[in-house]
Structures are given as structure tokens and as C-alpha cells.
mmCIF file of C-alpha atoms and ligand atoms in Angstrom:
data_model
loop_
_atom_site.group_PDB
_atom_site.id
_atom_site.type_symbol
_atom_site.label_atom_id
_atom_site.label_comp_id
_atom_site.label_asym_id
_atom_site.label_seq_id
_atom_site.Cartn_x
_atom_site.Cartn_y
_atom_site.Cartn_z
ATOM 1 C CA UNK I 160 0.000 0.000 0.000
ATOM 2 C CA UNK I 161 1.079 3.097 -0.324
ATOM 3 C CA UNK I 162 0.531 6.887 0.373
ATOM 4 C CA UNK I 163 1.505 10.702 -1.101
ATOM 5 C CA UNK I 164 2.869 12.453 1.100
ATOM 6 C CA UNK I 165 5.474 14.232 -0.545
ATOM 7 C CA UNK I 166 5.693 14.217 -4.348
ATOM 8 C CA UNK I 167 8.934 12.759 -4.058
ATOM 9 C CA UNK I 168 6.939 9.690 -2.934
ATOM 10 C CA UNK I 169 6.315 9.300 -6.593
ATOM 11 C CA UNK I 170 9.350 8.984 -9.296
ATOM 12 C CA UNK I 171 8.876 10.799 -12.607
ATOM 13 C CA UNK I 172 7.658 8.471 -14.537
ATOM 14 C CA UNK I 173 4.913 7.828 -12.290
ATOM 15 C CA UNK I 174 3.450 11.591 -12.306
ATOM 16 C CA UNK I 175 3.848 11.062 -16.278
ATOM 17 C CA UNK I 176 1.820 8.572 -16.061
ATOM 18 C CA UNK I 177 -0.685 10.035 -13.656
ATOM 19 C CA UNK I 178 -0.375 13.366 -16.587
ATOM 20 C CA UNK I 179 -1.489 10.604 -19.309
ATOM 21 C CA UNK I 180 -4.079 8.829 -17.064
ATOM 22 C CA UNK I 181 -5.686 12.214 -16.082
ATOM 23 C CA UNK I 182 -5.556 13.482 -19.806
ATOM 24 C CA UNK I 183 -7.272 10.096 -20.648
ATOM 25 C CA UNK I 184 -10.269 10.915 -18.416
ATOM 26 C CA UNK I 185 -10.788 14.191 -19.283
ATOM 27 C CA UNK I 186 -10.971 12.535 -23.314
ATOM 28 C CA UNK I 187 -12.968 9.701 -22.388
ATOM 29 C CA UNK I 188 -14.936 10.574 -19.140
ATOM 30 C CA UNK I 189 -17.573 7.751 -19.620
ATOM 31 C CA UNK I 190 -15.179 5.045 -18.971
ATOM 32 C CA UNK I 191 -14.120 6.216 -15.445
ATOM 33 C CA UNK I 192 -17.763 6.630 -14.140
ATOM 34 C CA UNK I 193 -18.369 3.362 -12.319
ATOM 35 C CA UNK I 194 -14.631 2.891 -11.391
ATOM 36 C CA UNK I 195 -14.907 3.185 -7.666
ATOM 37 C CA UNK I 196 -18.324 2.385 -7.137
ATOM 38 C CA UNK I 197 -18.308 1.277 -3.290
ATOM 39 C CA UNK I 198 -15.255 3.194 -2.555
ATOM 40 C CA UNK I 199 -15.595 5.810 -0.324
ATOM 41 C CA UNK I 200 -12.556 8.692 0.225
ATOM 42 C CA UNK I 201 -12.802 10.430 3.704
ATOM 43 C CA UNK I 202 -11.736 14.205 3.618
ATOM 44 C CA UNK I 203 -10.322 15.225 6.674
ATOM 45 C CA UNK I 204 -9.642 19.092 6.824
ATOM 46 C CA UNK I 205 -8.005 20.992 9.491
ATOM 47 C CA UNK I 206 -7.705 23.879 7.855
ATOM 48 C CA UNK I 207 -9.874 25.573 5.237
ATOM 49 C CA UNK I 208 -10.030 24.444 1.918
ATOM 50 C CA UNK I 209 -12.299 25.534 -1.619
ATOM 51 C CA UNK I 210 -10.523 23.916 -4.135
ATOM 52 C CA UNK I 211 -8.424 20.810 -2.896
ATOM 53 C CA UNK I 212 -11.745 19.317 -1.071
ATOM 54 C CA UNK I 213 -13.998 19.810 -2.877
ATOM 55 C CA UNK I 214 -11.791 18.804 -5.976
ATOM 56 C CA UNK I 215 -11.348 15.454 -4.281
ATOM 57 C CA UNK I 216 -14.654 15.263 -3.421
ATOM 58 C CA UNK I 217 -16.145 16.115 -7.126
ATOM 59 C CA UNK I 218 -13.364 13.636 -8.105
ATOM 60 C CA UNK I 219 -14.572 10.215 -6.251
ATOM 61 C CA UNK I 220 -17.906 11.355 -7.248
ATOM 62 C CA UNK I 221 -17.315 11.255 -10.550
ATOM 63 C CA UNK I 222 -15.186 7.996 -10.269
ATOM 64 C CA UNK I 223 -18.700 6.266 -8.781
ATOM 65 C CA UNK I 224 -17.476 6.403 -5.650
ATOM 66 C CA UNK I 225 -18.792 8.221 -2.229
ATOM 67 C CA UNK I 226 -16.943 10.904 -0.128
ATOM 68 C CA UNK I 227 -17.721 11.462 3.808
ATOM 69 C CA UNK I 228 -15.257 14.023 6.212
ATOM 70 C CA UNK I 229 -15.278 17.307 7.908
ATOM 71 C CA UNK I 230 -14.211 20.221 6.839
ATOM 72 C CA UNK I 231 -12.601 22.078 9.907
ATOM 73 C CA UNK I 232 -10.895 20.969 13.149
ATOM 74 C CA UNK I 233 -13.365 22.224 15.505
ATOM 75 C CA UNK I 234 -16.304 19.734 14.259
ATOM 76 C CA UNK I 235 -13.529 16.760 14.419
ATOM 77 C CA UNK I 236 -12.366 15.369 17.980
ATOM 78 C CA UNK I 237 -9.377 16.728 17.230
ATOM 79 C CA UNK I 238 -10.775 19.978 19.149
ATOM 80 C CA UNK I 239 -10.979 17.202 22.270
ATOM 81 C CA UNK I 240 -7.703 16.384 21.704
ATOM 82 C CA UNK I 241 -7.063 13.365 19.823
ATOM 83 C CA UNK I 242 -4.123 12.623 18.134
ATOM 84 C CA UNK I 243 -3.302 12.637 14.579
ATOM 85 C CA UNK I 244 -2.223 9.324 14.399
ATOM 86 C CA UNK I 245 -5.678 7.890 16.359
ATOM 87 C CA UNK I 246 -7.846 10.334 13.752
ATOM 88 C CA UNK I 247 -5.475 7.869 11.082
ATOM 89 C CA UNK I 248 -6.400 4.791 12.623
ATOM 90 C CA UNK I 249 -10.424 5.951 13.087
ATOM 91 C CA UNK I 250 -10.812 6.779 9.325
ATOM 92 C CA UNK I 251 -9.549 3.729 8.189
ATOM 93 C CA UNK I 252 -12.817 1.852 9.858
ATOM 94 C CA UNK I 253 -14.930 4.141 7.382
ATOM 95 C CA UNK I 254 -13.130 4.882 3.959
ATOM 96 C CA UNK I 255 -10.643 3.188 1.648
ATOM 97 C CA UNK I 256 -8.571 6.536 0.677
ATOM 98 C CA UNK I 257 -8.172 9.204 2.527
ATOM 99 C CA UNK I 258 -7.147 13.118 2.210
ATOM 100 C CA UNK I 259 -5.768 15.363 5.379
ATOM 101 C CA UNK I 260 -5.185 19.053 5.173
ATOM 102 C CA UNK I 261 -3.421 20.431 8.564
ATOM 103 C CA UNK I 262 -2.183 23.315 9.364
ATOM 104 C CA UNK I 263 0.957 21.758 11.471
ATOM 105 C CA UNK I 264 3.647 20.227 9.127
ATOM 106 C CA UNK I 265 4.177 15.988 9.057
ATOM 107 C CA UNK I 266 0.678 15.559 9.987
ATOM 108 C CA UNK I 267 -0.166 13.430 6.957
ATOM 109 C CA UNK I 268 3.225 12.017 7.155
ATOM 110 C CA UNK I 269 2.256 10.285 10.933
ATOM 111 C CA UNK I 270 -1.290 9.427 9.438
ATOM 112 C CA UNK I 271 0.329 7.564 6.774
ATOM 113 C CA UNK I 272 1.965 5.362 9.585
ATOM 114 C CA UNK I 273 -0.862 4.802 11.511
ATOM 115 C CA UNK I 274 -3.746 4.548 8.737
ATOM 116 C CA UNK I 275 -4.609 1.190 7.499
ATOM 117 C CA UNK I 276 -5.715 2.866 3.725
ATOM 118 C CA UNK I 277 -3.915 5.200 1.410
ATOM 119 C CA UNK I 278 -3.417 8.848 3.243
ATOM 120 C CA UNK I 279 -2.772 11.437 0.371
ATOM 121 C CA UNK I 280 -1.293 15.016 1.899
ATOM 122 C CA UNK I 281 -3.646 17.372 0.843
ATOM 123 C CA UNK I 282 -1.345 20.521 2.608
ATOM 124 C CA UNK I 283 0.406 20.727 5.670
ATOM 125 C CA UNK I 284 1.728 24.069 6.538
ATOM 126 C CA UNK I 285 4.316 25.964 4.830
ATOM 127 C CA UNK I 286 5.536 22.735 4.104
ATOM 128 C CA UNK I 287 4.175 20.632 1.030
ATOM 129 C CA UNK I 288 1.395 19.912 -1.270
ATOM 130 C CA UNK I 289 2.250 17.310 -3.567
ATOM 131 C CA UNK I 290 -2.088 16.833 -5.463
ATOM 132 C CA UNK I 291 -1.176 20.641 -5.729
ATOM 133 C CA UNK I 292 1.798 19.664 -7.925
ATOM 134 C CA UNK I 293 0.417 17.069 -9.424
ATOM 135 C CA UNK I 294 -2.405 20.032 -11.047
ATOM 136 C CA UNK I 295 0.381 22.149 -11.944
ATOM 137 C CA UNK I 296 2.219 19.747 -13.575
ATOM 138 C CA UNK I 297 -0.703 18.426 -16.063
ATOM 139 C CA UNK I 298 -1.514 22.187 -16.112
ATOM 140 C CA UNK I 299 2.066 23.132 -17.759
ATOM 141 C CA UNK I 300 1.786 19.904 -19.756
ATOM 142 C CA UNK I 301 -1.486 20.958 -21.117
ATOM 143 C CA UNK I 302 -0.665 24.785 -21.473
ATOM 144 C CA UNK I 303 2.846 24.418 -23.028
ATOM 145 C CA UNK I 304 2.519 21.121 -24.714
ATOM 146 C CA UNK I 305 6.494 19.830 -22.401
ATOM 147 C CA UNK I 306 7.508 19.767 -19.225
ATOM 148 C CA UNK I 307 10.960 19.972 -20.110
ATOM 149 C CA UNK I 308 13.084 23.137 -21.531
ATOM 150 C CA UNK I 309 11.276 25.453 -19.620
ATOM 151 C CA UNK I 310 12.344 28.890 -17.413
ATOM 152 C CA UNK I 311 10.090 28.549 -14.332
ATOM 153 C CA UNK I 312 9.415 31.849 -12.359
ATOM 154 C CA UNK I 313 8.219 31.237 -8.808
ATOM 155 C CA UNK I 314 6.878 34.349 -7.728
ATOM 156 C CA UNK I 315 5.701 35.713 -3.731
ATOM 157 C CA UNK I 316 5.946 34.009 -0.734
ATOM 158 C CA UNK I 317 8.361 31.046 -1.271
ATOM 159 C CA UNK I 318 9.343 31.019 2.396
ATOM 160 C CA UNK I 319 5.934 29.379 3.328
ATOM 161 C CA UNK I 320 4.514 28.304 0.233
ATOM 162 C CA UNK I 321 3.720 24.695 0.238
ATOM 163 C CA UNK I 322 2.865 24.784 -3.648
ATOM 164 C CA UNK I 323 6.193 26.359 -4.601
ATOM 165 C CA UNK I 324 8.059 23.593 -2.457
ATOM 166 C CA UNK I 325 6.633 20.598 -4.021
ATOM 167 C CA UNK I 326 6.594 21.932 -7.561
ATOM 168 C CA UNK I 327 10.162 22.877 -7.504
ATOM 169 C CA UNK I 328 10.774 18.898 -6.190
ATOM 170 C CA UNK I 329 8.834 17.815 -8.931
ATOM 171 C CA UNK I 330 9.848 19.908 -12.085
ATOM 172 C CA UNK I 331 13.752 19.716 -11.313
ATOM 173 C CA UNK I 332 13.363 16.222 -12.153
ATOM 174 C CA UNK I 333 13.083 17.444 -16.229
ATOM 175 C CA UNK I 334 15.599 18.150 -18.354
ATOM 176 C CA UNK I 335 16.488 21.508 -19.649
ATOM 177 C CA UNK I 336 14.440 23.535 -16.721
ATOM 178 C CA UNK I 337 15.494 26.698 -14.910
ATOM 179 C CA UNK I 338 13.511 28.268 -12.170
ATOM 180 C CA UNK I 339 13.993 32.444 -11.503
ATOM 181 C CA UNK I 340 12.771 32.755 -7.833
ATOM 182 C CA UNK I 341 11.532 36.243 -7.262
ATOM 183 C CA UNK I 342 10.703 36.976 -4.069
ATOM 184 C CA UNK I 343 11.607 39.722 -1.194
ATOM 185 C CA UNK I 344 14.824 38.884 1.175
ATOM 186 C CA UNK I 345 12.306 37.588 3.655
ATOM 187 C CA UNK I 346 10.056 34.807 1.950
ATOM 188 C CA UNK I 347 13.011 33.271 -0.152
ATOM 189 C CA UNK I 348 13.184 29.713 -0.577
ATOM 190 C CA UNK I 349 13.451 28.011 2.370
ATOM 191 C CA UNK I 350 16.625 25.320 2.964
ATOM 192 C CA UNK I 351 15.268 22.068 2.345
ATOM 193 C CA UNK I 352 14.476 23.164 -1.206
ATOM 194 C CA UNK I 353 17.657 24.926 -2.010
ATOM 195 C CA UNK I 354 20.207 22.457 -0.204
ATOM 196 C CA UNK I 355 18.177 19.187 -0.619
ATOM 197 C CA UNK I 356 17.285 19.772 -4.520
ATOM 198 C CA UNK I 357 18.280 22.710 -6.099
ATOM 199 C CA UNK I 358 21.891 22.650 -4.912
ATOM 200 C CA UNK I 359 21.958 18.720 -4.498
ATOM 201 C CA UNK I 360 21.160 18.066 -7.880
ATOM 202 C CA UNK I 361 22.623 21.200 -9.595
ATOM 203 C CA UNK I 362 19.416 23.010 -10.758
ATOM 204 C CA UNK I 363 19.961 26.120 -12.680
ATOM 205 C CA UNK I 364 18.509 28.786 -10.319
ATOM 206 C CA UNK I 365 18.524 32.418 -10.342
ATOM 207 C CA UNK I 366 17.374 34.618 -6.836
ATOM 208 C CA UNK I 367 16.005 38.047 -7.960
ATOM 209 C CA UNK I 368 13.311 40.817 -6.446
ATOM 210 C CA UNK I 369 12.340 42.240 -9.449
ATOM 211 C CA UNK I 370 9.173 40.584 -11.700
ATOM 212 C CA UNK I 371 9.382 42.946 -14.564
ATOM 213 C CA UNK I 372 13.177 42.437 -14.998
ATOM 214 C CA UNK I 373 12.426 38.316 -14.282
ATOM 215 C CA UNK I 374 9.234 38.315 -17.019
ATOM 216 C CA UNK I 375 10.530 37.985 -21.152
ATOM 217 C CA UNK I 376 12.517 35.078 -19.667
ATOM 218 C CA UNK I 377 9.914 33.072 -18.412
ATOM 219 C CA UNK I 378 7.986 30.226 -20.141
ATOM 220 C CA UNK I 379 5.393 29.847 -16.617
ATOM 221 C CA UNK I 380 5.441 32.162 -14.178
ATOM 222 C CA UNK I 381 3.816 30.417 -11.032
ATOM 223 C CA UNK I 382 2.184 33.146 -8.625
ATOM 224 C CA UNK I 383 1.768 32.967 -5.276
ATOM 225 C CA UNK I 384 -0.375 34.445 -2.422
ATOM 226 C CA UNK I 385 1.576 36.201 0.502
ATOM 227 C CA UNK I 386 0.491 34.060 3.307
ATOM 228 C CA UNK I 387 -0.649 35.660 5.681
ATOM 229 C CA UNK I 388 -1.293 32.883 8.455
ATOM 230 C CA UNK I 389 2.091 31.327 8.432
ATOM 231 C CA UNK I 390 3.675 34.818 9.658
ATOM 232 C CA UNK I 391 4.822 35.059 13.237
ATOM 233 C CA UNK I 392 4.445 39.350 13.051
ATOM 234 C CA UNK I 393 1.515 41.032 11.495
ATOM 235 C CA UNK I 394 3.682 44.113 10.878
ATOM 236 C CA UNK I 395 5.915 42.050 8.601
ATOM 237 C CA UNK I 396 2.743 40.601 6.249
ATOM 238 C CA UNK I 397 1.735 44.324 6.291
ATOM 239 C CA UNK I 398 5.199 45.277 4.874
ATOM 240 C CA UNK I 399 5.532 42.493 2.371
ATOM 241 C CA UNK I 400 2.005 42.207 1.426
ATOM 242 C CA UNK I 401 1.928 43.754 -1.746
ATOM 243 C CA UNK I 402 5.502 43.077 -2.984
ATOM 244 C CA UNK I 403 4.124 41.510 -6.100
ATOM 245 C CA UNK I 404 0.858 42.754 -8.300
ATOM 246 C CA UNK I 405 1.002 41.115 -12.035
ATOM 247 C CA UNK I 406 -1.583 43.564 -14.001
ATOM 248 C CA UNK I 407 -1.762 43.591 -17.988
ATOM 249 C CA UNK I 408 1.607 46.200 -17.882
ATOM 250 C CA UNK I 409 3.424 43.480 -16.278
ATOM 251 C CA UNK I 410 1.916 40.835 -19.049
ATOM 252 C CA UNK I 411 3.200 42.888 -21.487
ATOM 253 C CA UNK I 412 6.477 41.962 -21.215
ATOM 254 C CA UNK I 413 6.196 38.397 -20.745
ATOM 255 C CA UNK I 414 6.572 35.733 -24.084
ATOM 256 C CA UNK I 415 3.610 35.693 -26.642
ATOM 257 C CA UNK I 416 3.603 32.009 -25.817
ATOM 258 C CA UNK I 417 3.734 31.363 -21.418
ATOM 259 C CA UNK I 418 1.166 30.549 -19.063
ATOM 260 C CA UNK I 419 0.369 32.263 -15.706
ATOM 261 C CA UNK I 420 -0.604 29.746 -12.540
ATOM 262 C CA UNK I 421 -1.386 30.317 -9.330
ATOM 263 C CA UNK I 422 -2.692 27.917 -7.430
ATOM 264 C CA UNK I 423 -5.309 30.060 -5.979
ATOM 265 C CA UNK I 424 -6.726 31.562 -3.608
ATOM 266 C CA UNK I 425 -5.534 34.815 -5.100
ATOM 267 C CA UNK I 426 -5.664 38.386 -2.506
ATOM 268 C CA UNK I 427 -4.415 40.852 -4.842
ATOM 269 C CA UNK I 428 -1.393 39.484 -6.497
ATOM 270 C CA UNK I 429 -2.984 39.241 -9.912
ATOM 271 C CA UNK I 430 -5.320 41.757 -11.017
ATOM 272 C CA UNK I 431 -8.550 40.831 -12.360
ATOM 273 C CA UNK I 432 -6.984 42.163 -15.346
ATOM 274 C CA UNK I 433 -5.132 39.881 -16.450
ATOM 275 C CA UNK I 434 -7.593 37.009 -16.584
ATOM 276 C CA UNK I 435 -9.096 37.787 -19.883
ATOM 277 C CA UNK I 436 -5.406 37.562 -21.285
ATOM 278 C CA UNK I 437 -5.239 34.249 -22.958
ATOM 279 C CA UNK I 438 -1.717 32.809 -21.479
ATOM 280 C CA UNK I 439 -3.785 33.483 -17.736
ATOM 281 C CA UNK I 440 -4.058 29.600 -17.189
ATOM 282 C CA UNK I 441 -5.523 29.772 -13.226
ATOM 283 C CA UNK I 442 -8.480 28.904 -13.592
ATOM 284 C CA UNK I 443 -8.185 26.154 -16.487
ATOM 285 C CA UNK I 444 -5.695 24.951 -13.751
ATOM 286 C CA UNK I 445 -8.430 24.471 -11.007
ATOM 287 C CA UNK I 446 -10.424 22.078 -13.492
ATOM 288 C CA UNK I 447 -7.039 19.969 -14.280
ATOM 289 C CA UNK I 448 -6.943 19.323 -10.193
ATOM 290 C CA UNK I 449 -10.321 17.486 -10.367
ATOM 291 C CA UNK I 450 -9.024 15.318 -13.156
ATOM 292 C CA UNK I 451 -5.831 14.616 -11.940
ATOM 293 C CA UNK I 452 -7.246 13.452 -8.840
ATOM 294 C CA UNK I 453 -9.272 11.560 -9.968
ATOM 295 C CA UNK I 454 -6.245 9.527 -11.639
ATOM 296 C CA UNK I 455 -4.332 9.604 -8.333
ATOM 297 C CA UNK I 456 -7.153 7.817 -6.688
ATOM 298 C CA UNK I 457 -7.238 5.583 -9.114
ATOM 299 C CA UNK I 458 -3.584 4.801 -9.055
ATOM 300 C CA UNK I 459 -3.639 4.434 -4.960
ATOM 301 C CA UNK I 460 -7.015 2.365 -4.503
ATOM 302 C CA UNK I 461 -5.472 0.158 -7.259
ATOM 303 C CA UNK I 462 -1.972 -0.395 -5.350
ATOM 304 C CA UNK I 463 -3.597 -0.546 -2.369
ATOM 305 C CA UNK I 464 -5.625 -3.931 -3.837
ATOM 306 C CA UNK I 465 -2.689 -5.524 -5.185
ATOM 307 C CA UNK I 466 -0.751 -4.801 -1.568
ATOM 308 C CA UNK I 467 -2.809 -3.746 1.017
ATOM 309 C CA UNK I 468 -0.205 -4.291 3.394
ATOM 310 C CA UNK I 469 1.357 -0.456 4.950
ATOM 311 C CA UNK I 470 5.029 -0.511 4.671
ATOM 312 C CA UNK I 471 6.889 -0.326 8.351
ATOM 313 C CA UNK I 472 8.887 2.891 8.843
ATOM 314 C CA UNK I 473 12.773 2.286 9.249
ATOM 315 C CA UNK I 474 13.905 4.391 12.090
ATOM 316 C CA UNK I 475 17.026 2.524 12.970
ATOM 317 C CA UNK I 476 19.316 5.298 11.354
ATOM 318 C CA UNK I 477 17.979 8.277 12.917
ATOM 319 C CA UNK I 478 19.200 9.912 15.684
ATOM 320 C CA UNK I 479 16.448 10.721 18.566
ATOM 321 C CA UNK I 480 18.783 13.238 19.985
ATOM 322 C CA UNK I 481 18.020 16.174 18.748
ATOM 323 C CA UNK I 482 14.653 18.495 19.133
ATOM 324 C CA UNK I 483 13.034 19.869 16.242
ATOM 325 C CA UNK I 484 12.259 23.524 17.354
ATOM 326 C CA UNK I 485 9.786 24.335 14.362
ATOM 327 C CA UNK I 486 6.923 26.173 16.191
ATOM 328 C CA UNK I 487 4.616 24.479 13.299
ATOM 329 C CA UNK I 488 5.734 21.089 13.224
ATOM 330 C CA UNK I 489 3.328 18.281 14.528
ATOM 331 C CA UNK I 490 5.890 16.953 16.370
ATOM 332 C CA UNK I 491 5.497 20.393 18.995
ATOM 333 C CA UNK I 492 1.891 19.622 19.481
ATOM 334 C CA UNK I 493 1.766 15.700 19.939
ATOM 335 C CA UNK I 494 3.761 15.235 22.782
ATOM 336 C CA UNK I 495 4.015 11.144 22.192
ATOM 337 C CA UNK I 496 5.917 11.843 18.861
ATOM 338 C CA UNK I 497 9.134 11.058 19.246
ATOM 339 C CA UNK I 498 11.524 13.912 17.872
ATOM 340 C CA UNK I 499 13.458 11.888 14.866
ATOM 341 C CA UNK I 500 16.142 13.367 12.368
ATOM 342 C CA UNK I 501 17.367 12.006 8.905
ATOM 343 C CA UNK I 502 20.929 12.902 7.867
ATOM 344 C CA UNK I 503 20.381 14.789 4.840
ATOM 345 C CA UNK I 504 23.586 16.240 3.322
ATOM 346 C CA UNK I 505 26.592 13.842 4.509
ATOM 347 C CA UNK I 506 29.385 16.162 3.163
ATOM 348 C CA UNK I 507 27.814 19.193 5.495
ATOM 349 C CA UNK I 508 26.586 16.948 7.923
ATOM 350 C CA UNK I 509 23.254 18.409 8.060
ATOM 351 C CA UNK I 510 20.190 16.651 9.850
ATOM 352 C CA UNK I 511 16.366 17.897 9.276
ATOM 353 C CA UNK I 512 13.271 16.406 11.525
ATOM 354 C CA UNK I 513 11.351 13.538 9.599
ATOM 355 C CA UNK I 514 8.651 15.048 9.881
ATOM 356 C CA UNK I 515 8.987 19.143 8.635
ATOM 357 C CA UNK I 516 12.311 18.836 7.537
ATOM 358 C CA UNK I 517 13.318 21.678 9.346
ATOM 359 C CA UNK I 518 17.451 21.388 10.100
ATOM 360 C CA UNK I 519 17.954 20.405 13.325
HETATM 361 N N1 CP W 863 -4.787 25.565 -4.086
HETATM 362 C C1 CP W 863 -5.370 25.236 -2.911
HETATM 363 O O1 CP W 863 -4.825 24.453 -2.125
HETATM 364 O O2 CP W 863 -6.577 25.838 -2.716
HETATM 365 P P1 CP W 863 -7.493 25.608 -1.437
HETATM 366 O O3 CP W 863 -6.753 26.155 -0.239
HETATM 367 O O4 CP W 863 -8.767 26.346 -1.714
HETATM 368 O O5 CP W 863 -7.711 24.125 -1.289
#
């Protein structure tokens, strides 16, 4: 059996795949309806959520299947106290996939251990949201007909943006791309991407403030909200707030042929504008989550058949010495978790907590 928790979980070939099987429904819808008639997917949402539940929800539905959850922590017994990984083991009794959003990062990660069924992370914190990826990706396939040769701008808040994290995992893996990461001194790229991909695997990657100088390079340019819920000082949002605004000036120097993302929700960032433009691909990009969820479902509820067994977590070469200090990591808030690290970069001899992969 197995899960997604990060989208590292899967190798390229498998999100390929899930890019062709999610193509494949959206030519031939009919064929999918009765697929997971008697399935049922629990959504399990600790933190709000329009598109990602309800996308997952629509999905199964359309699949044949059924969909049960909750939508916010304070109508779970989660707001009594319970554990993530007892919430696991409970939802297993009533569904055959599940989905968890949570706002503290490694919660899906410990569900995965404990749950009996497939967990899929549907966003933990700042930290990663690989069905989010998996969107983008068909999204870029879709828009720009490769997902290789490409210059990738990540724009906004790519300290705590859970999007931008997994989608720089995932598209490093193709040949040819190059991501410009625009952002203000405060929200850049947080370690575990740079050290653990970018700089591991010798990414071509360019740090810069400016959009408009950043925009005739770019073949996607990937906007993000400034989030304003992951900041520890309401001054600092206030400062950074609106570093970036794309409007149809700012479009104007981009490529004839590019696509704007953004995996929504949107503040301000991107002016109504700009949606009329034709290379604006956000909301074309909301529709490609339902039907690439629906081909992740597939893929898990059919793995989960053919080995329904949950693989055992090796912990024998981590060290439970040292404390994660990440004020948003699940391991703060369940105090049973033990605190775990994974050596990460031998020749630096860095460790980051198994759970937020914070350096510890
Ligand atoms: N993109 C995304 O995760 O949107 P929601 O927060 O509405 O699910």
C-alpha cells in the first residue's frame, strides 16, 4: 500500500503517467464513471479548503465512488484532543482513501503510519502539497505542450509556500528547466528546497526581487499568495504584502507564448486584469486538479488492492537526539511523537526532523 505524502513519494515516470491517465479521463470521461463504485474517500480538513476538497470530493464522485469528512478541526475530535495518528487509525474503519489538510507540518506524514488505507497530503503548513503539484504539472503539460526546456518563475511568498516547495521537487526532475525565484529577502526559498534539490542536484537557479526584470525570460510564471497565516508578526505581512501585483503592464512583457498559474486563492497578487489575457491559465488549472485526482485515486485504490499491506517505517538510522524547534511542526503539538532526524547532506553533515524537515 502506499501513500503521497510528498511528491517525491512518486518517481517521474509515475506523475507522467498520472499526466497521461488524467488526460485520458478528461478525453474519455464515460469510462471512469463506475470505477470506484463502493469506494468511499474520507476528507479530513483541518484547515480551510475551496478547491483541494472539494476537488477530491467532485473527483470520487465522478469515479462512482462516495466521499464522507469534515471540513474544519473544531467539528472533528481533534478539538478534544485526539491525536493525529488515532484520527489515522479511526478513518480507516470508514473509507478506503483518505485526504488530510493540517495546518501543522508531518501531519499526513504520521497518518500515513498509523492509517490502514492510502493517506494522500492534501497541505500541511508551509511545508508541502504534492495533489497541488500534481495540477500544476498536467496544467504546464497541457498549457505548453512539455515539461521539459522550460524557465520557471516562482513568484511571492516562497518562504511558506507549500505549492512552490513541491513543484520545484517535482519539475527539477526534467531536463532543460530553470527556475527564476523572485521573491523579497524575507520569503526566499526556504533550505530544504535549495540544499536538498536545487543545490543537491545542480538546478539552474537564479534569486532576484524584481518581476518585470524576471518576465521575457519566463515560459510559466507560477504566482503565489503572501500568506498571511504562516507569519509570526503582522507588521511584517503588512510590509511584504503587496511586494508583487502582475496587471496587464506586467503581461506585457512576458513571451507571446507562457502561461500564468497560481494555485489560488488569489488576494491581490494578480489583477482581475489579467484574466481575460489568454496565457492566464488559473483557472483552467483548477479544473485539471479534479481530473488529476481523480487519476491519483485511481492509481492508490489500485496499489492498495494488489498490496494492502502499509510498509513499516525504518527508524534505525535516525538519531532521537536532537529536538526539532519548528513552532509548526506536529511533532510540537503531539507530545508522544518522538523527535526523529534524517541525515540529509553527509558532506555538510546536516540533519532535518522527519517530519517538517526543518534542520535540526
Ligand atoms: N490551491 C489550494 O490548495 O486551494 P485551497 O486552499 O482552496 O484548497
Amino acid at each position: 500500500m502506499r501513500s503521497l505524502i510528498s511528491i517525491l513519494d512518486f518517481s517521474a515516470a509515475e506523475v507522467n503517467d498520472l499526466v497521461i491517465t488524467a488526460k485520458d479521463i478528461i478525453d474519455h470521461p464515460e469510462y471512469y464513471r463506475e470505477k470506484c463504485r463502493y469506494k468511499k474517500l474520507a476528507t479530513a480538513f483541518f484547515e480551510p479548503s475551496t478547491r483541494t476538497r472539494l476537488s477530491f470530493e467532485a473527483a470520487m464522485l465522478e469515479l462512482g465512488g462516495d466521499v464522507l469528512g469534515f471540513s474544519e478541526a473544531s467539528s472533528s475530535s481533534a478539538a478534544k484532543g485526539e491525536s493525529m495518528a488515532d484520527t489515522a487509525k479511526v478513518l480507516s474503519c470508514y473509507a478506503d482513501i483518505m485526504a488530510i489538510r493540517h495546518p501543522k507540518e508531518g501531519a499526513p506524514y504520521v497518518a500515513s503510519n498509523n492509517a490502514t488505507v492510502p493517506v494522500i497530503n492534501a497541505g500541511d503548513g508551509g511545508h508541502n502539497h504534492p495533489t497541488q503539484t500534481l495540477t500544476d504539472v498536467l496544467t504546464i503539460s497541457r498549457e505548453m505542450g512539455r515539461l521539459d526546456n522550460l524557465t520557471i518563475g516562482l513568484c511571492g511568498d516562497l518562504k511558506h509556500g507549500r505549492t512552490v516547495h513541491s513543484l520545484v521537487e517535482a519539475m527539477a526532475r526534467y531536463s532543460g528547466v530553470k527556475f527564476m525565484l523572485i521573491s523579497p529577502e524575507e520569503l526566499k526559498i526556504p533550505g530544504f528546497i535549495r540544499f536538498n534539490v536545487l543545490e543537491r542536484y545542480g538546478i539552474p537557479y537564479e534569486e532576484v526581487s524584481s518581476l518585470e526584470e524576471a518576465m521575457p525570460e519566463l515560459d510559466v510564471l507560477y504566482m503565489t499568495r503572501i500568506q498571511r497565516e504562516r507569519f509570526d508578526c503582522e507588521a511584517t505581512y503588512e510590509r511584504l504584502k503587496d511586494s508583487y501585483i502582475l496587471d496587464a503592464g506586467k503581461m506585457n512583457l512576458a513571451k507571446e507564448k507562457m502561461c500564468v498559474l497560481h494555485p489560488l486563492p488569489r488576494v491581490n497578487e494578480i489583477s482581475v486584469a489579467v484574466d481575460n489575457d489568454p496565457r492566464a491559465a488559473y483557472f483552467r488549472q483548477v479544473l485539471n486538479g479534479k481530473y488529476v485526482r481523480m487519476a491519483l485515486i485511481l492509481k492508490l485504490l489500485e496499489e492498495a488492492e494488489k498490496n494492502p499491506v502499509r510498509q513499516t517505517v525504518d527508524t534505525s538510522g535516525y538519531l532521537t537526539d536532537r529536538t526539532c524547534t519548528n513552532p509548526r511542526c506536529i511533532c510540537q503539538v503531539e507530545q508522544e511523537l518522538p523527535h526523529l532526524a534524517k541525515l540529509t547532506d553527509p558532506r555538510a553533515n546536516i540533519y532535518r526532523c522527519i517530519y517538517c524537515e526543518h534542520k535540526v
